[in-house]
Tab-separated table of C-alpha atoms and ligand atoms in Angstrom:
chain	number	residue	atom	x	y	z
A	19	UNK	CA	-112.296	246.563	86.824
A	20	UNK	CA	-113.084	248.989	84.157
A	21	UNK	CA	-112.422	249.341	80.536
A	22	UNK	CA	-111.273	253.141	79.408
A	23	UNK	CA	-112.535	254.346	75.738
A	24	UNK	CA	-110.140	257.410	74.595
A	25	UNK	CA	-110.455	259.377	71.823
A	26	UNK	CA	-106.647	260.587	70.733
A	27	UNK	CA	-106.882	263.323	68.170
A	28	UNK	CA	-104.288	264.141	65.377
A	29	UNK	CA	-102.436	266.838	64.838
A	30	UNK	CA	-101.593	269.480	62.372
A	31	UNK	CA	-98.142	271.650	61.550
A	32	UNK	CA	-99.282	275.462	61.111
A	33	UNK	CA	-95.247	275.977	61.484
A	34	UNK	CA	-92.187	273.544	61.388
A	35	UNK	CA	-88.826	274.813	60.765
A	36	UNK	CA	-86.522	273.057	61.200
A	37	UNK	CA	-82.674	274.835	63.128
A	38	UNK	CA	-80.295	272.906	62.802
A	39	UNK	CA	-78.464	269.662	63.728
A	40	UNK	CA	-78.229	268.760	67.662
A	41	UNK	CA	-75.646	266.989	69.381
A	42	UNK	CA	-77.657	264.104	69.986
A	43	UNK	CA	-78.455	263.362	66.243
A	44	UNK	CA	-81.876	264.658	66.424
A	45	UNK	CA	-83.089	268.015	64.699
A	46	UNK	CA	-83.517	271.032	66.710
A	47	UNK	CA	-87.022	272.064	65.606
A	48	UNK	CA	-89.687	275.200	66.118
A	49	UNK	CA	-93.015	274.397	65.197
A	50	UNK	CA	-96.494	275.409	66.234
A	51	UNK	CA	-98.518	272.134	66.774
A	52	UNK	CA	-102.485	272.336	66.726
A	53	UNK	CA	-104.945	269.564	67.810
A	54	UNK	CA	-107.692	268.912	65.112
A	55	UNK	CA	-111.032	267.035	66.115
A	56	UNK	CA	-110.612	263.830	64.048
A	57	UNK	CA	-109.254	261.228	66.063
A	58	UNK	CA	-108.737	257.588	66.551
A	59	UNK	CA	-110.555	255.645	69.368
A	60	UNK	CA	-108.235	253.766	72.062
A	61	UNK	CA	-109.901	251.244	74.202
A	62	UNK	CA	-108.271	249.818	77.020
A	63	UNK	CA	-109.176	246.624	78.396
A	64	UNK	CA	-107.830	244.928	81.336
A	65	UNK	CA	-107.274	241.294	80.716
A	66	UNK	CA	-107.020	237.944	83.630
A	67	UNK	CA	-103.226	237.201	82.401
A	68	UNK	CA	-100.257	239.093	82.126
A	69	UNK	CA	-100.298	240.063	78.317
A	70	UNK	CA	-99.986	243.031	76.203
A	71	UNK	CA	-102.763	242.539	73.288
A	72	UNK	CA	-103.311	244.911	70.227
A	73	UNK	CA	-106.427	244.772	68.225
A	74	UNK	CA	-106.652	247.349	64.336
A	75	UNK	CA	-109.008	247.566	61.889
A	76	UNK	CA	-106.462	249.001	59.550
A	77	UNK	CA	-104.436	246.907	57.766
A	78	UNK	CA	-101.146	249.269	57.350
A	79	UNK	CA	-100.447	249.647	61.319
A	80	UNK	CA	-98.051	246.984	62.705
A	81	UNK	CA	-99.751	244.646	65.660
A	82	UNK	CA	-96.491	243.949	67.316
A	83	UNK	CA	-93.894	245.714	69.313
A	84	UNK	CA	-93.158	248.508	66.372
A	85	UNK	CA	-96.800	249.427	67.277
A	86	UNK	CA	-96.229	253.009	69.390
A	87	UNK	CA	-99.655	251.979	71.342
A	88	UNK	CA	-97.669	248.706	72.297
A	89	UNK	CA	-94.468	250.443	72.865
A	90	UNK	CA	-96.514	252.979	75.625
A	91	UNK	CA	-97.900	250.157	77.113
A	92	UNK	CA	-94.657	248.341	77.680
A	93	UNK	CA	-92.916	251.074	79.091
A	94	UNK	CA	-95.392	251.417	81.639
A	95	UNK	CA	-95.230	247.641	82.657
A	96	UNK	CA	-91.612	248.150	82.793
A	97	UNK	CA	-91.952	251.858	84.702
A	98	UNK	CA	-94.599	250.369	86.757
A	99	UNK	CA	-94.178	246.774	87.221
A	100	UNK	CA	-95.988	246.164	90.748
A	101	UNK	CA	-99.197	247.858	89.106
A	102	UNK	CA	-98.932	245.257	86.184
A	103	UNK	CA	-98.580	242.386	88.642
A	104	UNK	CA	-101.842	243.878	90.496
A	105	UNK	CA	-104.115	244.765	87.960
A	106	UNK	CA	-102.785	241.981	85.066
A	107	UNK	CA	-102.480	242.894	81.045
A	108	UNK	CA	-104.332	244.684	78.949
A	109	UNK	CA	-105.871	244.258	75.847
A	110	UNK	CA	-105.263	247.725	73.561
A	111	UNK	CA	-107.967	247.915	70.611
A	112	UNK	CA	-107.624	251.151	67.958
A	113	UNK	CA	-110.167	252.167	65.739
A	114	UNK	CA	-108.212	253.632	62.928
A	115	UNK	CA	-110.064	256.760	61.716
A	116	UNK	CA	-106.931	259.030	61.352
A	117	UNK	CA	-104.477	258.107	58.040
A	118	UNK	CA	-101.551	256.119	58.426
A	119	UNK	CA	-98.136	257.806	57.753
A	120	UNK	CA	-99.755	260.788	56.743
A	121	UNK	CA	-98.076	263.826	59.087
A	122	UNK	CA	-101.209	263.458	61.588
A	123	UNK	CA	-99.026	261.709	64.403
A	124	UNK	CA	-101.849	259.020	64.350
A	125	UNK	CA	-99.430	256.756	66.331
A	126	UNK	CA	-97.707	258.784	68.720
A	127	UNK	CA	-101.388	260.019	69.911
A	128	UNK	CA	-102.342	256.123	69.964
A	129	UNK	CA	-99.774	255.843	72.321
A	130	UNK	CA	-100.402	259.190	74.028
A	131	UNK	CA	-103.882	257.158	74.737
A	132	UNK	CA	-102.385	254.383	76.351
A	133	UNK	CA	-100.272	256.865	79.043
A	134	UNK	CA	-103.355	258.453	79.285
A	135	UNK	CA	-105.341	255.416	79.781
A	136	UNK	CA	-103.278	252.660	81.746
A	137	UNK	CA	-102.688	255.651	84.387
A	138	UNK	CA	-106.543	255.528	85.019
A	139	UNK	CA	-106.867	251.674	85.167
A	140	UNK	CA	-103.694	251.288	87.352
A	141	UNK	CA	-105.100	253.990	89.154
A	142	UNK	CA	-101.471	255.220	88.981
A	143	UNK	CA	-102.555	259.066	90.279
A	144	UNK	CA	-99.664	260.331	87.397
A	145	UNK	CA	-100.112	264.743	86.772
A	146	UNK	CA	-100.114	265.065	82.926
A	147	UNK	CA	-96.571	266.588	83.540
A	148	UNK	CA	-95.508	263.198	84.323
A	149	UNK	CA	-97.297	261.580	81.837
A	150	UNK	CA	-96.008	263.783	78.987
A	151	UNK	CA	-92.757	262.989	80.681
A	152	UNK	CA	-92.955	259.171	80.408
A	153	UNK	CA	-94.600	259.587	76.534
A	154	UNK	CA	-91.075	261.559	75.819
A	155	UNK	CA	-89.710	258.513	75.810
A	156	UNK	CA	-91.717	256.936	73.571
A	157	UNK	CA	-91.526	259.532	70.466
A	158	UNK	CA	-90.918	263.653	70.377
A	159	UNK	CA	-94.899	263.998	69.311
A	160	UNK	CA	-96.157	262.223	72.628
A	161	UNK	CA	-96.022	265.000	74.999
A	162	UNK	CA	-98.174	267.216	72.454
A	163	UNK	CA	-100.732	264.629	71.784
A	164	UNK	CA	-101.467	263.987	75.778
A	165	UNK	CA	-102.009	267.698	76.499
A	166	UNK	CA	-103.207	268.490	72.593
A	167	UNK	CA	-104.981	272.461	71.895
A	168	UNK	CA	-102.424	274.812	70.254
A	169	UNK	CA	-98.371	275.106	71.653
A	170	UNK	CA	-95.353	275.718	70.632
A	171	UNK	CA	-93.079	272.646	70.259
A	172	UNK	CA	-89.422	273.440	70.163
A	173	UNK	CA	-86.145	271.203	70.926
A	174	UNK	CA	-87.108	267.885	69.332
A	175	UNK	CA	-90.654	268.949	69.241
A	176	UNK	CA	-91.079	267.305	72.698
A	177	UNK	CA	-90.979	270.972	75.051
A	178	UNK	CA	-93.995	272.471	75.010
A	179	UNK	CA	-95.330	276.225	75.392
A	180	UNK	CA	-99.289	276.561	75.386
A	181	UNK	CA	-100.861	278.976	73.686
A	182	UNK	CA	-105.034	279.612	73.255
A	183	UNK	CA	-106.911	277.823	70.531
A	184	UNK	CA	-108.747	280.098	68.402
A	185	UNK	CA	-112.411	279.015	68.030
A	186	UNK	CA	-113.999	278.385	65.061
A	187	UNK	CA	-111.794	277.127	62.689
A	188	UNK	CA	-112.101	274.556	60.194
A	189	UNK	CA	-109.650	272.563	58.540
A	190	UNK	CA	-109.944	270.453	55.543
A	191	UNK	CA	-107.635	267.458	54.886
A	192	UNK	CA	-106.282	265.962	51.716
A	193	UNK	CA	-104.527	262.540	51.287
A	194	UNK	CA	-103.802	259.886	48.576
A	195	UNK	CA	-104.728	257.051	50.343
A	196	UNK	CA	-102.067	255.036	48.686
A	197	UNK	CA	-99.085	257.251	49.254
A	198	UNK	CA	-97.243	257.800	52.274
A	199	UNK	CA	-94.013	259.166	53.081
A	200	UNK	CA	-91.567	258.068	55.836
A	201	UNK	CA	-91.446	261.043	58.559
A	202	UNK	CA	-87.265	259.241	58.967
A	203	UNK	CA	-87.112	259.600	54.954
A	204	UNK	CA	-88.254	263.759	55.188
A	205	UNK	CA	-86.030	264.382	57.437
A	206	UNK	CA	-83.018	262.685	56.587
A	207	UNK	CA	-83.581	263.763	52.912
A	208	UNK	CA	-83.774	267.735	54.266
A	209	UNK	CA	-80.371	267.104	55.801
A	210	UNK	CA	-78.974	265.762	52.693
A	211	UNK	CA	-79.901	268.568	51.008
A	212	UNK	CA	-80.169	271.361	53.428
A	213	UNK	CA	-77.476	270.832	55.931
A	214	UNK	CA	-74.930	273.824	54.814
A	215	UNK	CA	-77.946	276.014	55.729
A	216	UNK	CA	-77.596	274.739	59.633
A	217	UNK	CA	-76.361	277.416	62.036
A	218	UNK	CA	-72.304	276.553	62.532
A	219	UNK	CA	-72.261	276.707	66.221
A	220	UNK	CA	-74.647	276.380	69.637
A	221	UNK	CA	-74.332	280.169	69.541
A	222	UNK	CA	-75.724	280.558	66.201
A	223	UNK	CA	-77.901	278.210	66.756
A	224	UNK	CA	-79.661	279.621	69.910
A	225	UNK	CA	-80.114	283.228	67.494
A	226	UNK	CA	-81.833	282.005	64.962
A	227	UNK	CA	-84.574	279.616	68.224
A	228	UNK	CA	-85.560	283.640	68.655
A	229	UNK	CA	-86.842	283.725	65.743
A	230	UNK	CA	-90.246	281.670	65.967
A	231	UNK	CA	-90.798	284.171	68.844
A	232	UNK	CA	-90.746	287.125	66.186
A	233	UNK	CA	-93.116	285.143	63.417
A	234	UNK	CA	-96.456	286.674	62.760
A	235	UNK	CA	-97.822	283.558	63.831
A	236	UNK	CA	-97.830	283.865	67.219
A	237	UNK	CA	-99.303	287.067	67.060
A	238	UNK	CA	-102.398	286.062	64.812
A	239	UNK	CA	-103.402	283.142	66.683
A	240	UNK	CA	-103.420	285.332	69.647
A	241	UNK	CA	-105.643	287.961	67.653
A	242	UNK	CA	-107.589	285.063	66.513
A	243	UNK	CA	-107.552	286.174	62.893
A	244	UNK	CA	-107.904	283.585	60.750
A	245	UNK	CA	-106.666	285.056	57.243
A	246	UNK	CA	-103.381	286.551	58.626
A	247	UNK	CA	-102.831	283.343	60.435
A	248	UNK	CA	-103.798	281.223	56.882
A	249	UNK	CA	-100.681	283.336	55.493
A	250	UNK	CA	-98.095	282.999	58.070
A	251	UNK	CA	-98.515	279.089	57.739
A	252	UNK	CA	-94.963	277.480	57.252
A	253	UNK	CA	-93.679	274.168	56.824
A	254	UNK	CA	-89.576	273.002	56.061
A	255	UNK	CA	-90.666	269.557	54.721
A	256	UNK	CA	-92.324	270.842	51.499
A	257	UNK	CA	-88.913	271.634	50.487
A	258	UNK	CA	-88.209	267.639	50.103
A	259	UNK	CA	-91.334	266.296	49.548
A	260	UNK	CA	-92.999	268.387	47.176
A	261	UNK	CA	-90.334	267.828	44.581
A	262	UNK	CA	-90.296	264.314	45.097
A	263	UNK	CA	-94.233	263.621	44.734
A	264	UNK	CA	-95.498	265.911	42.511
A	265	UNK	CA	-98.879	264.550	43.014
A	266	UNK	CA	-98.634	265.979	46.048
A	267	UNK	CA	-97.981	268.958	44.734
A	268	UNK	CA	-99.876	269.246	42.391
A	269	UNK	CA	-103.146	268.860	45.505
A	270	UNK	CA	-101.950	271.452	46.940
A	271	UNK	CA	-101.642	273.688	44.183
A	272	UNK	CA	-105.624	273.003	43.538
A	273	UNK	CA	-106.395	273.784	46.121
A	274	UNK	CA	-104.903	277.154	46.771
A	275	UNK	CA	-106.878	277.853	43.753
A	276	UNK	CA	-109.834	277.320	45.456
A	277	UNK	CA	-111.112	279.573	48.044
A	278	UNK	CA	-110.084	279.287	51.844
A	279	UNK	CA	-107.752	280.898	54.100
A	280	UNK	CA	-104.383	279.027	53.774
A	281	UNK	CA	-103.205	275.708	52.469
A	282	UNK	CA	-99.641	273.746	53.900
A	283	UNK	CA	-98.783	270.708	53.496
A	284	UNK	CA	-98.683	268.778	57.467
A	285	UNK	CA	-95.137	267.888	59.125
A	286	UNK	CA	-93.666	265.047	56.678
A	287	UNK	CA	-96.635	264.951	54.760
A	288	UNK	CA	-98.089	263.761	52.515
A	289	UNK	CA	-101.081	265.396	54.043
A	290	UNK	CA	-102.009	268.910	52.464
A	291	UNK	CA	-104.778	270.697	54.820
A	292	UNK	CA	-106.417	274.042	54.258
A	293	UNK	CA	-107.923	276.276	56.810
A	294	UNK	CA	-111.628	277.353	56.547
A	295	UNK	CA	-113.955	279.501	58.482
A	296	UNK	CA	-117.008	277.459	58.587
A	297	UNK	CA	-118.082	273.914	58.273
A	298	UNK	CA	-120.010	275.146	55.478
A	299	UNK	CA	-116.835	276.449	53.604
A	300	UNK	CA	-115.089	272.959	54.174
A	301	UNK	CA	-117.556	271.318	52.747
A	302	UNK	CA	-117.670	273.767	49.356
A	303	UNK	CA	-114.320	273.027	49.575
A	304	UNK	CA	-114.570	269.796	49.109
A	305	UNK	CA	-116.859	269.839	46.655
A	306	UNK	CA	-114.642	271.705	44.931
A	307	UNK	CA	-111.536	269.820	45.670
A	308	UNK	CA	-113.674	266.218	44.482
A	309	UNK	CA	-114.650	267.889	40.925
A	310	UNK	CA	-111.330	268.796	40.255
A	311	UNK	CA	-109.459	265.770	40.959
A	312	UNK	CA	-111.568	263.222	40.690
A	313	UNK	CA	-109.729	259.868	41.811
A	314	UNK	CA	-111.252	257.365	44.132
A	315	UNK	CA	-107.767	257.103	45.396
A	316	UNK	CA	-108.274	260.956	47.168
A	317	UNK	CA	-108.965	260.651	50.644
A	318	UNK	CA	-110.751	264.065	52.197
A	319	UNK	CA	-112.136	265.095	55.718
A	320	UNK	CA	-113.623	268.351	56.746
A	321	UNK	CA	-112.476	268.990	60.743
A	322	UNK	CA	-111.825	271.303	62.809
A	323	UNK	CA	-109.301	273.088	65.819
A	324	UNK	CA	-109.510	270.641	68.829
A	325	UNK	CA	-108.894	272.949	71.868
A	326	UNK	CA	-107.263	269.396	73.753
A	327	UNK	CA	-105.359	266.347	73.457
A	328	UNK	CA	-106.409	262.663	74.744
A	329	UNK	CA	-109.874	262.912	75.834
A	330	UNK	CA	-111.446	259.844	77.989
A	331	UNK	CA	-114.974	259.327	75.994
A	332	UNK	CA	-116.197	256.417	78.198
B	29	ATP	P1	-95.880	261.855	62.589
B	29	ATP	O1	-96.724	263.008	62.143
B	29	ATP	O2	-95.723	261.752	64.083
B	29	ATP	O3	-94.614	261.681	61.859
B	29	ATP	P2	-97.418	260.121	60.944
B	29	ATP	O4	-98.852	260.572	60.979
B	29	ATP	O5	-96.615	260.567	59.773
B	29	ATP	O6	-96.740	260.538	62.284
B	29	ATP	P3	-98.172	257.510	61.806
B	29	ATP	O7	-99.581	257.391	61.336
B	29	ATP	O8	-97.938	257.708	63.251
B	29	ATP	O9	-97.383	258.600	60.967
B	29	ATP	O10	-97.430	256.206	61.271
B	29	ATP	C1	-96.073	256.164	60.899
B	29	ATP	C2	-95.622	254.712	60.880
B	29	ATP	O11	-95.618	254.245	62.221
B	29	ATP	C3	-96.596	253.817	60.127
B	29	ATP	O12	-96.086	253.558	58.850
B	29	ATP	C4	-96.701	252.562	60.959
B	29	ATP	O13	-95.948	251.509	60.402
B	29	ATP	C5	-96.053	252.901	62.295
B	29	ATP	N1	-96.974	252.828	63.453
B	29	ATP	C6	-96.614	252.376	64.660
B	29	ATP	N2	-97.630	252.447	65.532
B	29	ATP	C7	-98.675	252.971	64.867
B	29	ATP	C8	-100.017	253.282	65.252
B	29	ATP	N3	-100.475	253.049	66.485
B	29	ATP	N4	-100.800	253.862	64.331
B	29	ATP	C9	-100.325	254.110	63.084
B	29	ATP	N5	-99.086	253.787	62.669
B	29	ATP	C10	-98.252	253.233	63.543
């Protein structure tokens, strides 16, 4: 039996509003996602004895059952359980290379990898419909991650409308490598705050879901034009964390003073990203970026638009 090497690509937020409030506790959200090229590698091993095993080389990413990777792969023993007595455990090893708790979704695309992966080795036959069904359960982000590109994300971020990646575009990302914020913490702290700004009613509430479809957004990514599309970028969340990191901030505020063709913080943060059109420009940028903040602790990575999700590498 064979061993499956995926690569599982993060994510960036060119939109995320956030509605309202919905019944089931959750927040109704609209938010363009878009696949970026740096990912994390998710090998899949199949092992002689009926065990789950996790393997990091980061030290911040839990190796038991809070992993997500570990979490996928137990709900497809338990959704699958006469493939796991056939084919045995499997031994899940992830090469960090995305940030941890940085508004990537490193771990919801770990365990979009696993899906993705244990429905090879079981040879389970699963459409990616039914995959991105069974990684619903696992976290809102999973269903994006498995089919990746560009798509509009609405309810809790878990329905999914595609839409064309533009080519060509480069994205540089900023992070303090010692500061991360809790994606729970953003969101509960924007309903704190924010909550008498949610639509009274379901009626209400469906008016203002229309309005992602009116956002220039849509309409530059289909023209491919990256400026106009750098201008319509949105994000909710900076209303919370901004204010409470200012060094967060104050990244961001560099560098819009740089040149590029939009800069937004991603979903809960605390990663900033700006949008260039060239490798060449990323790499100016940070340059840039490096000379005017100059702290070892300043993580930065030049990628770009990933047209797809999970990706089997070997
Ligand atoms: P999102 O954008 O989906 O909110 P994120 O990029 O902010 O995700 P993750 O990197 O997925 O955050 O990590 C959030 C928390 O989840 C971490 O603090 C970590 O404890 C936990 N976690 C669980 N599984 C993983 C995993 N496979 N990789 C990274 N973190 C994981």
């Amino acid at each position: 039996m064979r061993s499956y090497s995926l690569a599982a690509p993060g994510k960036i937020n060119l939109h995320l509003e956030i509605l309202g409030d919905r019944p089931d506790g959750y927040h109704e959200l609209a938010m363009i996602l878009q696949s970026i090229e740096l990912s994390d590698i998710v090998t899949i091993t199949p092992l002689s004895t009926e065990a789950i095993r996790l393997h990091c080389n980061h030290n911040q990413v839990p190796l038991n059952k809070d992993n997500l990777a570990f979490k996928a792969a137990e709900l497809m023993v338990a959704k699958f359980p006469a493939a796991f007595a056939q084919w045995g455990g499997v031994e899940i090893t992830i090469e960090k290379n995305l940030p941890v708790a940085a508004g990537l979704a490193g771990g919801s695309s770990n365990a979009a990898a696993v899906i993705v992966g244990l429905n090879l080795l079981w040879d389970l036959g699963l459409t990616q419909p039914q995959l991105q069904e069974l990684g619903a359960g696992i976290g809102s982000d999973v269903p994006f991650c498995i089919s990746g590109g560009t798509a509009i994300a609405t309810g809790r971020g878990e329905t999914l409308d595609n839409l064309v990646t533009p080519p060509e575009i480069y994205v540089l990302l900023a992070k303090y490598r010692s500061l991360a914020v809790s994606t729970a913490w953003a969101y509960q702290t924007y309903r704190q705050q924010f909550s008498h700004t949610y639509p009274p009613d379901s009626q209400a509430l469906a008016a203002r879901k229309t309005k992602l479809s009116e956002t220039d957004l849509l309409q530059t990514i289909a023209h491919q034009d990256l400026d106009r599309l750098g201008k319509s970028l949105y994000n909710d969340l900076e209303k919370v964390v901004l204010p409470a990191h200012s060094q967060v901030a104050k990244l961001r505020q560099t560098l819009e003073s740089f040149p590029n063709s939009g800069v937004m913080m991603s979903g809960s943060g605390p990663t900033v990203f700006a949008l260039c059109s060239s490798q060449q420009q990323g790499e100016e940028l940070q340059r840039q970026l490096k000379a005017a903040l100059p702290e070892p602790d300043l993580e930065i990575w030049v990628t770009k638009f990933n047209s797809g999700g999970v990706k089997v590498i070997s």
